[in-house]
Short mmCIF file of C-alpha atoms and ligand atoms in Angstrom, two decimals:
data_model
loop_
_atom_site.label_atom_id
_atom_site.label_comp_id
_atom_site.label_asym_id
_atom_site.label_seq_id
_atom_site.Cartn_x
_atom_site.Cartn_y
_atom_site.Cartn_z
CA UNK D 1 -3.90 27.16 8.40
CA UNK D 2 -6.02 24.27 9.77
CA UNK D 3 -9.53 25.29 10.77
CA UNK D 4 -10.53 24.80 14.45
CA UNK D 5 -11.99 21.32 15.11
CA UNK D 6 -15.05 20.16 17.02
CA UNK D 7 -15.31 17.05 19.18
CA UNK D 8 -16.51 14.91 16.23
CA UNK D 9 -13.31 15.75 14.40
CA UNK D 10 -15.04 18.07 11.94
CA UNK D 11 -13.73 21.60 11.57
CA UNK D 12 -15.89 24.26 13.17
CA UNK D 13 -17.93 26.39 10.80
CA UNK D 14 -15.82 29.25 9.58
CA UNK D 15 -18.75 31.48 8.60
CA UNK D 16 -22.28 31.87 9.81
CA UNK D 17 -25.14 30.25 7.95
CA UNK D 18 -28.61 31.66 7.48
CA UNK D 19 -29.41 35.04 5.93
CA UNK D 20 -25.84 35.88 5.05
CA UNK D 21 -25.32 32.46 3.44
CA UNK D 22 -28.43 32.88 1.35
CA UNK D 23 -27.26 36.28 0.13
CA UNK D 24 -24.04 34.57 -0.97
CA UNK D 25 -25.94 32.22 -3.28
CA UNK D 26 -25.02 32.33 -6.94
CA UNK D 27 -27.43 34.72 -8.68
CA UNK D 28 -26.00 35.82 -12.03
CA UNK D 29 -27.13 39.26 -13.29
CA UNK D 30 -29.15 37.43 -15.97
CA UNK D 31 -31.27 35.91 -13.19
CA UNK D 32 -32.30 39.37 -11.98
CA UNK D 33 -32.81 40.48 -15.60
CA UNK D 34 -35.05 37.47 -16.37
CA UNK D 35 -37.22 38.20 -13.32
CA UNK D 36 -37.33 41.95 -14.07
CA UNK D 37 -38.35 41.44 -17.71
CA UNK D 38 -40.98 38.84 -16.77
CA UNK D 39 -42.46 40.99 -14.00
CA UNK D 40 -42.53 44.03 -16.32
CA UNK D 41 -44.20 42.14 -19.19
CA UNK D 42 -47.77 43.22 -18.22
CA UNK D 43 -46.82 46.95 -18.14
CA UNK D 44 -47.78 47.80 -21.77
CA UNK D 45 -51.17 46.07 -21.41
CA UNK D 46 -51.85 47.80 -18.10
CA UNK D 47 -50.92 51.15 -19.62
CA UNK D 48 -53.26 50.59 -22.56
CA UNK D 49 -56.14 49.49 -20.36
CA UNK D 50 -55.77 52.36 -17.91
CA UNK D 51 -55.69 54.94 -20.68
CA UNK D 52 -58.56 53.45 -22.70
CA UNK D 53 -61.02 52.48 -19.97
CA UNK D 54 -62.85 54.90 -17.67
CA UNK D 55 -63.55 53.26 -14.32
CA UNK D 56 -63.16 53.98 -10.59
CA UNK D 57 -59.55 53.60 -9.38
CA UNK D 58 -60.42 50.59 -7.22
CA UNK D 59 -61.90 48.75 -10.21
CA UNK D 60 -58.99 49.72 -12.45
CA UNK D 61 -56.51 48.29 -9.93
CA UNK D 62 -58.49 45.03 -9.80
CA UNK D 63 -58.63 44.88 -13.61
CA UNK D 64 -54.84 45.45 -13.64
CA UNK D 65 -54.44 42.49 -11.26
CA UNK D 66 -56.24 40.30 -13.79
CA UNK D 67 -54.15 41.64 -16.67
CA UNK D 68 -50.86 41.05 -14.80
CA UNK D 69 -51.95 37.52 -13.84
CA UNK D 70 -52.85 36.64 -17.42
CA UNK D 71 -49.59 38.03 -18.82
CA UNK D 72 -47.50 36.08 -16.32
CA UNK D 73 -49.33 32.90 -17.31
CA UNK D 74 -48.39 33.62 -20.92
CA UNK D 75 -44.75 34.21 -19.93
CA UNK D 76 -44.85 30.88 -18.03
CA UNK D 77 -46.09 29.15 -21.19
CA UNK D 78 -43.16 30.58 -23.18
CA UNK D 79 -40.71 29.53 -20.43
CA UNK D 80 -42.04 25.96 -20.49
CA UNK D 81 -40.26 25.53 -23.85
CA UNK D 82 -36.95 25.67 -21.92
CA UNK D 83 -35.22 28.39 -24.01
CA UNK D 84 -31.59 27.23 -24.20
CA UNK D 85 -30.12 30.72 -24.27
CA UNK D 86 -31.77 31.43 -20.92
CA UNK D 87 -30.71 28.05 -19.51
CA UNK D 88 -27.05 28.82 -20.28
CA UNK D 89 -27.38 32.11 -18.39
CA UNK D 90 -29.43 31.16 -15.34
CA UNK D 91 -29.72 27.34 -15.42
CA UNK D 92 -32.78 25.16 -15.93
CA UNK D 93 -33.74 24.90 -12.21
CA UNK D 94 -33.80 28.72 -11.97
CA UNK D 95 -35.82 28.82 -15.19
CA UNK D 96 -38.38 26.41 -13.71
CA UNK D 97 -38.36 28.50 -10.52
CA UNK D 98 -39.25 31.57 -12.56
CA UNK D 99 -41.96 29.57 -14.38
CA UNK D 100 -43.45 28.39 -11.06
CA UNK D 101 -42.95 31.71 -9.23
CA UNK D 102 -44.82 33.63 -11.94
CA UNK D 103 -47.60 31.02 -11.79
CA UNK D 104 -48.01 31.53 -8.03
CA UNK D 105 -47.90 35.36 -8.27
CA UNK D 106 -50.44 35.19 -11.11
CA UNK D 107 -52.76 33.06 -8.97
CA UNK D 108 -52.58 35.57 -6.09
CA UNK D 109 -53.45 38.51 -8.34
CA UNK D 110 -56.12 36.51 -10.17
CA UNK D 111 -57.69 35.70 -6.79
CA UNK D 112 -57.81 39.40 -5.89
CA UNK D 113 -59.42 40.07 -9.29
CA UNK D 114 -62.02 37.30 -9.10
CA UNK D 115 -62.98 37.73 -5.44
CA UNK D 116 -63.44 41.50 -5.54
CA UNK D 117 -65.24 42.08 -8.84
CA UNK D 118 -68.85 41.23 -9.47
CA UNK D 119 -70.86 40.53 -12.61
CA UNK D 120 -74.39 39.24 -13.36
CA UNK D 121 -73.37 38.25 -16.92
CA UNK D 122 -73.20 34.41 -16.93
CA UNK D 123 -70.47 34.09 -19.60
CA UNK D 124 -68.27 36.73 -18.00
CA UNK D 125 -68.82 35.13 -14.58
CA UNK D 126 -68.24 31.50 -15.55
CA UNK D 127 -65.33 32.08 -17.94
CA UNK D 128 -63.54 33.98 -15.14
CA UNK D 129 -64.49 31.54 -12.38
CA UNK D 130 -63.62 28.33 -14.26
CA UNK D 131 -60.30 29.83 -15.38
CA UNK D 132 -59.56 30.66 -11.74
CA UNK D 133 -60.51 27.15 -10.53
CA UNK D 134 -58.24 25.66 -13.20
CA UNK D 135 -55.42 27.98 -12.09
CA UNK D 136 -55.81 26.87 -8.45
CA UNK D 137 -55.88 23.20 -9.46
CA UNK D 138 -52.85 23.67 -11.76
CA UNK D 139 -50.80 25.40 -9.05
CA UNK D 140 -51.58 22.79 -6.36
CA UNK D 141 -50.97 19.91 -8.77
CA UNK D 142 -47.66 21.31 -10.01
CA UNK D 143 -46.46 22.03 -6.45
CA UNK D 144 -47.19 18.44 -5.43
CA UNK D 145 -46.35 16.39 -8.49
CA UNK D 146 -44.17 18.40 -10.83
CA UNK D 147 -41.88 20.57 -8.75
CA UNK D 148 -39.46 18.96 -6.34
CA UNK D 149 -39.85 21.87 -3.92
CA UNK D 150 -42.32 20.13 -1.57
CA UNK D 151 -41.50 16.51 -2.39
CA UNK D 152 -37.76 16.89 -1.77
CA UNK D 153 -38.34 18.44 1.65
CA UNK D 154 -41.49 16.81 3.04
CA UNK D 155 -41.46 13.02 3.43
CA UNK D 156 -45.30 13.06 3.51
CA UNK D 157 -45.49 14.80 0.11
CA UNK D 158 -42.89 12.33 -1.22
CA UNK D 159 -44.97 9.39 0.08
CA UNK D 160 -48.17 10.75 -1.56
CA UNK D 161 -46.30 11.23 -4.83
CA UNK D 162 -44.87 7.69 -4.66
CA UNK D 163 -48.33 6.22 -3.92
CA UNK D 164 -49.98 8.00 -6.83
CA UNK D 165 -46.93 7.76 -9.07
CA UNK D 166 -48.19 4.55 -10.68
CA UNK D 167 -51.10 6.43 -12.28
CA UNK D 168 -49.76 9.97 -12.32
CA UNK D 169 -46.58 9.43 -14.31
CA UNK D 170 -44.44 12.37 -15.36
CA UNK D 171 -46.04 12.28 -18.82
CA UNK D 172 -49.60 12.23 -17.37
CA UNK D 173 -48.64 15.22 -15.22
CA UNK D 174 -47.39 17.13 -18.24
CA UNK D 175 -50.75 16.54 -19.96
CA UNK D 176 -52.69 17.62 -16.87
CA UNK D 177 -50.52 20.76 -16.69
CA UNK D 178 -51.62 21.53 -20.26
CA UNK D 179 -55.10 22.30 -18.86
CA UNK D 180 -53.53 25.75 -18.55
CA UNK D 181 -54.29 26.20 -22.24
CA UNK D 182 -58.02 25.76 -21.49
CA UNK D 183 -57.58 28.42 -18.83
CA UNK D 184 -55.92 30.73 -21.34
CA UNK D 185 -58.80 30.19 -23.81
CA UNK D 186 -61.33 31.03 -21.08
CA UNK D 187 -59.50 34.24 -20.16
CA UNK D 188 -59.44 35.34 -23.82
CA UNK D 189 -63.19 34.72 -23.99
CA UNK D 190 -63.62 36.60 -20.68
CA UNK D 191 -61.79 39.67 -22.03
CA UNK D 192 -63.71 39.65 -25.30
CA UNK D 193 -67.20 39.39 -23.76
CA UNK D 194 -66.91 42.22 -21.22
CA UNK D 195 -68.54 45.07 -23.23
CA UNK D 196 -66.60 47.93 -21.59
CA UNK D 197 -63.28 46.15 -21.98
CA UNK D 198 -63.87 44.97 -25.55
CA UNK D 199 -64.63 48.62 -26.42
CA UNK D 200 -60.99 49.42 -25.54
CA UNK D 201 -59.93 48.14 -28.95
CA UNK D 202 -56.19 48.82 -28.62
CA UNK D 203 -56.07 46.90 -25.35
CA UNK D 204 -57.98 43.91 -26.74
CA UNK D 205 -55.76 43.74 -29.84
CA UNK D 206 -52.67 43.87 -27.62
CA UNK D 207 -54.03 41.02 -25.42
CA UNK D 208 -54.62 38.92 -28.55
CA UNK D 209 -51.10 39.67 -29.83
CA UNK D 210 -49.55 38.69 -26.49
CA UNK D 211 -51.58 35.45 -26.56
CA UNK D 212 -50.59 34.62 -30.14
CA UNK D 213 -46.92 35.35 -29.40
CA UNK D 214 -46.91 32.99 -26.39
CA UNK D 215 -48.68 30.23 -28.36
CA UNK D 216 -46.29 30.68 -31.30
CA UNK D 217 -43.25 30.35 -29.00
CA UNK D 218 -44.81 27.22 -27.50
CA UNK D 219 -45.62 25.59 -30.85
CA UNK D 220 -42.17 26.41 -32.18
CA UNK D 221 -40.41 25.08 -29.07
CA UNK D 222 -42.49 21.90 -28.73
CA UNK D 223 -43.37 20.91 -32.32
CA UNK D 224 -41.27 22.62 -35.00
CA UNK D 225 -37.79 22.95 -33.47
CA UNK D 226 -37.63 19.30 -32.24
CA UNK D 227 -38.12 18.03 -35.81
CA UNK D 228 -34.94 19.79 -37.05
CA UNK D 229 -32.43 17.27 -38.54
CA UNK D 230 -29.66 18.64 -36.29
CA UNK D 231 -31.65 17.51 -33.24
CA UNK D 232 -31.64 13.83 -34.28
CA UNK D 233 -29.15 11.08 -33.48
CA UNK D 234 -28.56 7.32 -33.53
CA UNK D 235 -27.75 4.85 -30.77
CA UNK D 236 -24.27 3.40 -31.48
CA UNK D 237 -23.80 1.34 -28.31
CA UNK D 238 -25.86 0.08 -25.37
CA UNK D 239 -23.95 -1.92 -22.77
CA UNK D 240 -24.64 -3.01 -19.21
CA UNK D 241 -22.28 -1.47 -16.61
CA UNK D 242 -23.85 -3.65 -13.91
CA UNK D 243 -27.25 -5.19 -13.13
CA UNK D 244 -29.00 -1.78 -12.78
CA UNK D 245 -27.01 0.65 -14.88
CA UNK D 246 -26.35 0.94 -18.61
CA UNK D 247 -24.09 3.00 -20.79
CA UNK D 248 -25.84 4.25 -23.91
CA UNK D 249 -23.78 5.99 -26.60
CA UNK D 250 -25.49 8.26 -29.13
CA UNK D 251 -23.99 9.71 -32.31
CA UNK D 252 -25.67 13.08 -32.91
CA UNK D 253 -26.46 14.13 -36.48
CA UNK D 254 -24.20 16.60 -38.31
CA UNK D 255 -24.87 20.17 -37.21
CA UNK D 256 -25.83 19.21 -33.65
CA UNK D 257 -24.97 21.80 -31.01
CA UNK D 258 -21.69 20.87 -29.33
CA UNK D 259 -22.07 19.96 -25.67
CA UNK D 260 -19.79 20.96 -22.82
CA UNK D 261 -18.54 18.72 -19.99
CA UNK D 262 -21.20 18.32 -17.30
CA UNK D 263 -24.13 19.16 -19.63
CA UNK D 264 -27.37 17.21 -19.86
CA UNK D 265 -29.90 16.61 -22.64
CA UNK D 266 -33.50 15.52 -22.89
CA UNK D 267 -33.40 12.28 -24.84
CA UNK D 268 -36.29 10.54 -26.66
CA UNK D 269 -35.70 7.08 -28.14
CA UNK D 270 -37.86 6.31 -31.16
CA UNK D 271 -37.96 2.54 -31.36
CA UNK D 272 -40.76 -0.04 -31.21
CA UNK D 273 -41.43 -1.30 -27.67
CA UNK D 274 -40.16 1.79 -25.85
CA UNK D 275 -42.35 4.79 -25.01
CA UNK D 276 -41.29 7.93 -26.93
CA UNK D 277 -40.78 10.03 -23.79
CA UNK D 278 -38.20 12.79 -23.31
CA UNK D 279 -36.06 12.08 -20.22
CA UNK D 280 -33.12 14.16 -18.96
CA UNK D 281 -29.70 12.46 -18.80
CA UNK D 282 -26.24 13.88 -18.17
CA UNK D 283 -23.46 13.53 -20.70
CA UNK D 284 -20.79 11.48 -18.94
CA UNK D 285 -17.55 11.93 -20.90
CA UNK D 286 -15.97 15.20 -21.99
CA UNK D 287 -16.23 15.55 -25.81
CA UNK D 288 -12.62 14.57 -26.67
CA UNK D 289 -12.73 11.52 -24.38
CA UNK D 290 -16.10 10.51 -25.85
CA UNK D 291 -14.58 10.71 -29.35
CA UNK D 292 -11.61 8.60 -28.32
CA UNK D 293 -13.69 5.93 -26.57
CA UNK D 294 -16.18 5.62 -29.44
CA UNK D 295 -13.61 6.02 -32.23
CA UNK D 296 -15.11 3.15 -34.23
CA UNK D 297 -18.53 4.83 -34.35
CA UNK D 298 -17.20 8.31 -35.06
CA UNK D 299 -15.01 8.19 -38.15
CA UNK D 300 -13.71 11.78 -38.19
CA UNK D 301 -12.94 14.21 -35.42
CA UNK D 302 -14.95 16.80 -37.41
CA UNK D 303 -18.26 15.03 -36.70
CA UNK D 304 -20.04 15.94 -33.44
CA UNK D 305 -18.68 14.12 -30.40
CA UNK D 306 -20.83 11.16 -29.32
CA UNK D 307 -22.90 11.48 -26.16
CA UNK D 308 -22.03 8.85 -23.57
CA UNK D 309 -24.96 8.46 -21.16
CA UNK D 310 -24.93 6.53 -17.89
CA UNK D 311 -28.48 5.48 -17.08
CA UNK D 312 -29.70 3.80 -13.92
CA UNK D 313 -32.91 1.76 -14.13
CA UNK D 314 -34.84 3.95 -11.71
CA UNK D 315 -38.40 3.42 -12.93
CA UNK D 316 -40.76 2.27 -15.67
CA UNK D 317 -38.89 3.84 -18.56
CA UNK D 318 -35.24 3.55 -17.57
CA UNK D 319 -35.57 -0.09 -16.53
CA UNK D 320 -36.65 -1.02 -20.08
CA UNK D 321 -33.48 0.26 -21.73
CA UNK D 322 -31.88 -3.18 -22.10
CA UNK D 323 -34.32 -3.48 -25.03
CA UNK D 324 -32.93 -0.39 -26.77
CA UNK D 325 -31.28 -1.61 -29.98
CA UNK D 326 -28.12 -0.22 -31.58
CA UNK D 327 -29.25 1.83 -34.61
CA UNK D 328 -32.38 3.21 -32.87
CA UNK D 329 -33.32 6.79 -33.76
CA UNK D 330 -33.01 9.40 -31.06
CA UNK D 331 -34.35 12.95 -30.67
CA UNK D 332 -32.17 15.26 -28.57
CA UNK D 333 -33.15 18.46 -26.81
CA UNK D 334 -30.30 20.47 -25.39
CA UNK D 335 -27.54 20.54 -24.35
CA UNK D 336 -28.43 22.28 -21.10
CA UNK D 337 -26.35 23.12 -18.05
CA UNK D 338 -24.08 25.73 -16.48
CA UNK D 339 -21.43 23.71 -14.64
CA UNK D 340 -18.72 24.22 -17.24
CA UNK D 341 -19.58 27.90 -17.79
CA UNK D 342 -19.26 28.69 -14.09
CA UNK D 343 -16.08 26.63 -13.64
CA UNK D 344 -14.36 28.02 -16.75
CA UNK D 345 -15.04 31.61 -15.67
CA UNK D 346 -13.00 31.25 -12.47
CA UNK D 347 -9.80 29.63 -11.27
CA UNK D 348 -10.91 27.70 -8.19
CA UNK D 349 -9.88 24.19 -7.18
CA UNK D 350 -12.70 21.74 -7.85
CA UNK D 351 -14.47 19.35 -5.50
CA UNK D 352 -16.79 17.10 -7.52
CA UNK D 353 -19.09 15.08 -5.27
CA UNK D 354 -21.28 12.45 -6.96
CA UNK D 355 -23.82 10.31 -5.17
CA UNK D 356 -24.66 7.11 -7.07
CA UNK D 357 -25.47 7.95 -10.72
CA UNK D 358 -24.71 11.55 -9.80
CA UNK D 359 -21.13 10.78 -10.83
CA UNK D 360 -22.28 10.88 -14.50
CA UNK D 361 -21.78 14.61 -15.28
CA UNK D 362 -18.79 14.85 -12.96
CA UNK D 363 -16.61 12.39 -14.91
CA UNK D 364 -16.59 14.78 -17.90
CA UNK D 365 -15.74 17.77 -15.70
CA UNK D 366 -12.95 15.74 -14.06
CA UNK D 367 -11.55 14.85 -17.50
CA UNK D 368 -11.75 18.44 -18.71
CA UNK D 369 -9.97 20.00 -15.72
CA UNK D 370 -7.68 17.21 -14.46
CA UNK D 371 -4.55 18.68 -16.04
CA UNK D 372 -5.19 22.35 -15.34
CA UNK D 373 -6.70 22.53 -11.84
CA UNK D 374 -6.49 20.97 -8.46
CA UNK D 375 -9.41 18.49 -8.61
CA UNK D 376 -10.89 16.18 -5.99
CA UNK D 377 -13.54 13.66 -7.06
CA UNK D 378 -15.63 12.02 -4.34
CA UNK D 379 -18.01 9.22 -5.30
CA UNK D 380 -20.37 7.63 -2.78
CA UNK D 381 -22.17 4.42 -3.72
CA UNK D 382 -24.41 1.99 -1.89
CA UNK D 383 -22.52 -1.06 -3.27
CA UNK D 384 -19.11 -1.63 -4.87
CA UNK D 385 -20.63 -2.68 -8.24
CA UNK D 386 -21.71 0.94 -8.74
CA UNK D 387 -18.10 2.15 -9.04
CA UNK D 388 -18.34 1.74 -12.82
CA UNK D 389 -16.04 4.70 -13.56
CA UNK D 390 -13.39 3.63 -11.05
CA UNK D 391 -10.85 2.84 -13.79
CA UNK D 392 -11.41 6.17 -15.62
CA UNK D 393 -11.05 8.23 -12.42
CA UNK D 394 -8.13 6.17 -11.05
CA UNK D 395 -6.31 6.66 -14.35
CA UNK D 396 -6.82 10.45 -14.14
CA UNK D 397 -5.41 10.35 -10.60
CA UNK D 398 -2.35 8.37 -11.79
CA UNK D 399 -1.56 10.76 -14.64
CA UNK D 400 -2.27 14.13 -12.98
CA UNK D 401 -0.33 15.12 -9.83
CA UNK D 402 -3.03 17.51 -8.50
CA UNK D 403 -5.94 15.13 -9.10
CA UNK D 404 -7.36 13.16 -6.16
CA UNK D 405 -10.06 10.49 -6.30
CA UNK D 406 -11.83 8.92 -3.37
CA UNK D 407 -14.83 6.60 -3.24
CA UNK D 408 -16.92 5.67 -0.28
CA UNK D 409 -19.55 3.10 0.59
CA UNK D 410 -22.66 5.07 1.70
CA UNK D 411 -22.92 8.82 1.96
CA UNK D 412 -19.93 10.88 3.17
CA UNK D 413 -20.47 12.13 6.71
CA UNK D 414 -19.32 15.48 8.00
CA UNK D 415 -16.36 13.80 9.72
CA UNK D 416 -15.38 11.95 6.46
CA UNK D 417 -15.39 15.22 4.55
CA UNK D 418 -13.50 17.05 7.28
CA UNK D 419 -10.74 14.46 6.98
CA UNK D 420 -10.63 14.67 3.16
CA UNK D 421 -10.99 18.39 2.52
CA UNK D 422 -8.30 20.83 3.64
CA UNK D 423 -8.79 24.48 4.56
CA UNK D 424 -7.95 25.69 1.03
CA UNK D 425 -10.63 23.49 -0.57
CA UNK D 426 -13.23 24.40 2.05
CA UNK D 427 -12.64 28.12 1.75
CA UNK D 428 -11.88 28.51 -1.97
CA UNK D 429 -13.04 25.35 -3.75
CA UNK D 430 -15.86 25.22 -6.28
CA UNK D 431 -18.10 22.40 -5.08
CA UNK D 432 -20.34 20.55 -7.54
CA UNK D 433 -22.76 18.11 -5.90
CA UNK D 434 -24.94 15.76 -7.98
CA UNK D 435 -27.32 13.02 -6.88
CA UNK D 436 -30.89 12.31 -5.77
CA UNK D 437 -32.58 15.50 -4.55
CA UNK D 438 -32.88 14.68 -0.80
CA UNK D 439 -29.24 13.51 -0.71
CA UNK D 440 -28.08 16.69 -2.47
CA UNK D 441 -30.00 18.88 -0.01
CA UNK D 442 -28.48 17.00 2.95
CA UNK D 443 -24.98 17.26 1.43
CA UNK D 444 -25.36 21.00 0.86
CA UNK D 445 -26.27 21.32 4.53
CA UNK D 446 -23.20 19.31 5.59
CA UNK D 447 -20.87 21.34 3.37
CA UNK D 448 -22.32 24.63 4.63
CA UNK D 449 -21.79 23.38 8.18
CA UNK D 450 -18.13 22.75 7.28
CA UNK D 451 -17.80 26.38 6.23
CA UNK D 452 -18.23 26.14 2.45
CA UNK D 453 -19.80 29.45 1.31
CA UNK D 454 -23.17 29.02 -0.41
CA UNK D 455 -21.89 30.90 -3.46
CA UNK D 456 -19.23 28.19 -3.97
CA UNK D 457 -21.85 25.43 -4.20
CA UNK D 458 -23.42 24.20 -7.42
CA UNK D 459 -25.71 21.23 -7.55
CA UNK D 460 -27.87 19.11 -9.80
CA UNK D 461 -30.77 17.07 -8.46
CA UNK D 462 -31.64 14.05 -10.52
CA UNK D 463 -35.38 14.69 -10.36
CA UNK D 464 -37.50 17.36 -11.91
C1 FAD U 501 -30.75 17.33 -14.93
C2 FAD U 501 -30.93 15.84 -14.76
C3 FAD U 501 -29.93 14.97 -15.15
C4 FAD U 501 -30.10 13.59 -14.99
N1 FAD U 501 -29.08 12.76 -15.35
C5 FAD U 501 -29.22 11.42 -15.17
C6 FAD U 501 -28.17 10.51 -15.55
O1 FAD U 501 -27.13 10.91 -16.06
N2 FAD U 501 -28.38 9.20 -15.33
C7 FAD U 501 -29.54 8.71 -14.75
O2 FAD U 501 -29.66 7.50 -14.59
N3 FAD U 501 -30.54 9.55 -14.40
C8 FAD U 501 -30.42 10.88 -14.60
N4 FAD U 501 -31.45 11.71 -14.26
C9 FAD U 501 -32.67 11.12 -13.69
C10 FAD U 501 -33.53 10.53 -14.80
O3 FAD U 501 -33.98 11.55 -15.67
C11 FAD U 501 -34.75 9.83 -14.20
O4 FAD U 501 -34.28 8.80 -13.38
C12 FAD U 501 -35.61 9.22 -15.26
O5 FAD U 501 -36.21 10.23 -16.04
C13 FAD U 501 -36.67 8.39 -14.56
O6 FAD U 501 -37.59 7.91 -15.51
P1 FAD U 501 -38.42 6.57 -15.25
O7 FAD U 501 -39.68 6.66 -16.01
O8 FAD U 501 -37.57 5.40 -15.47
O9 FAD U 501 -38.70 6.59 -13.70
P2 FAD U 501 -39.98 7.07 -12.91
O10 FAD U 501 -40.13 6.18 -11.73
O11 FAD U 501 -41.14 7.24 -13.81
O12 FAD U 501 -39.50 8.50 -12.43
C14 FAD U 501 -38.63 8.67 -11.35
C15 FAD U 501 -38.51 10.18 -11.13
O13 FAD U 501 -37.79 10.74 -12.25
C16 FAD U 501 -38.39 11.97 -12.65
N5 FAD U 501 -38.80 11.91 -14.05
C17 FAD U 501 -39.46 10.89 -14.65
N6 FAD U 501 -39.64 11.15 -15.95
C18 FAD U 501 -39.09 12.37 -16.16
C19 FAD U 501 -38.98 13.19 -17.31
N7 FAD U 501 -39.46 12.81 -18.49
N8 FAD U 501 -38.38 14.40 -17.17
C20 FAD U 501 -37.93 14.79 -15.97
N9 FAD U 501 -37.97 14.05 -14.86
C21 FAD U 501 -38.56 12.86 -14.95
C22 FAD U 501 -39.58 12.22 -11.76
O14 FAD U 501 -39.20 13.15 -10.76
C23 FAD U 501 -39.86 10.90 -11.13
O15 FAD U 501 -40.32 11.05 -9.83
C24 FAD U 501 -31.29 13.08 -14.42
C25 FAD U 501 -32.31 13.95 -14.05
C26 FAD U 501 -32.13 15.31 -14.20
C27 FAD U 501 -33.24 16.23 -13.79
#
């Protein structure tokens, strides 16, 4: 049945947006579990404190606020190591959301603690105060410069970030964010110097154990695990696809974790002349296609499939990649991503919508599902030279009767999509949208307006 049309030729919305749409959003049970476990993490410490310390109820509640805030900061530290098992269950954006959400909740409770308790003891006072100031600075800084939440929605915040971006690079921001460790040290000092609290020995030991556990997870995730031989690789090809975009092929070392179509990795090139920074890039080809296209560099099908990356020169680091030599050492973190997991678990037709370089993870998904599903690939580009995977996608369309491929100069409008997508795709399709964050947000809005349920939409925003 054709959906009713509006004057602009687009079908009318078939379901209301707003609260109902938000409830539809994809929230796997693991998402609720991750939040529940994180929120409950302070409970043992609070229990110990409340049973070991005699104080008026009001004061105990305010102490508990401080304990909860501190524990959530520790959980945030552990989450900053991007645990892969959690990423596969809830996705990296949701993991960062949890990291940031706990940070904000912690700041609120810490504020209640600091503003309502009083001490004349200078060390207790200043350790608490400075930790609190650092927490406020850290939260404001992260909201402006590290999370896309404000920047993707507010042009003013985006302009401020762009202006300061020359000095405050992503790497500088990561180092500034590490001031949180100074804050953690100050809180530990704070707890140890309050005589009544330090007398509650069980509680103080438990706080120290929590702190050590979080630091151990962090050191393992950031220093020890990355050095594992199975996380290394070698560049086996680096070719220009056009004047702004390159294809870099990496052969991972034996024992590397196999990636799935649509995944992404954090990649660090270790070669003179290039900064050793970890940047996220999607894996373009599905593993078997990557093996076939790099057959010369991958002698047996038993070795891990090469990673074919499509990298646009977007800034300081990516625009230097023409200098990346074949044979350069690479450190890989990942693979991350949930596209393939979600798609494999259901039997929906696929609509893969890539904007610019956003096509990168979608090519692999198209290859993986071309023969078994109804698939429509839509690629919007600002100039024809950016259709670098035109031959790959056209070939899939020629060989698979239920595969459609369309490309478009500039972003698809609502009317374009209404003409391309039939009622079955709009109502039942699994939509995967990838591109720059503001474009993805706008496209989600357009698709929702066309009646696509929020729970059928997956996206990846190429900023972090
Ligand atoms: C999940 C994901 C998958 C991606 N896949 C691709 C891809 O397949 N091809 C592609 O060309 N680009 C991809 N990107 C974007 C790519 O990571 C950035 O363009 C690149 O890191 C920019 O680095 P730069 O120093 O050249 O640019 P800059 O001008 O320094 O940065 C541009 C923007 O990229 C982001 N960024 C910079 N450095 C990092 C970093 N180390 N980690 C996270 N974000 C950073 C920041 O939001 C920054 O505002 C992807 C991004 C994400 C989040």
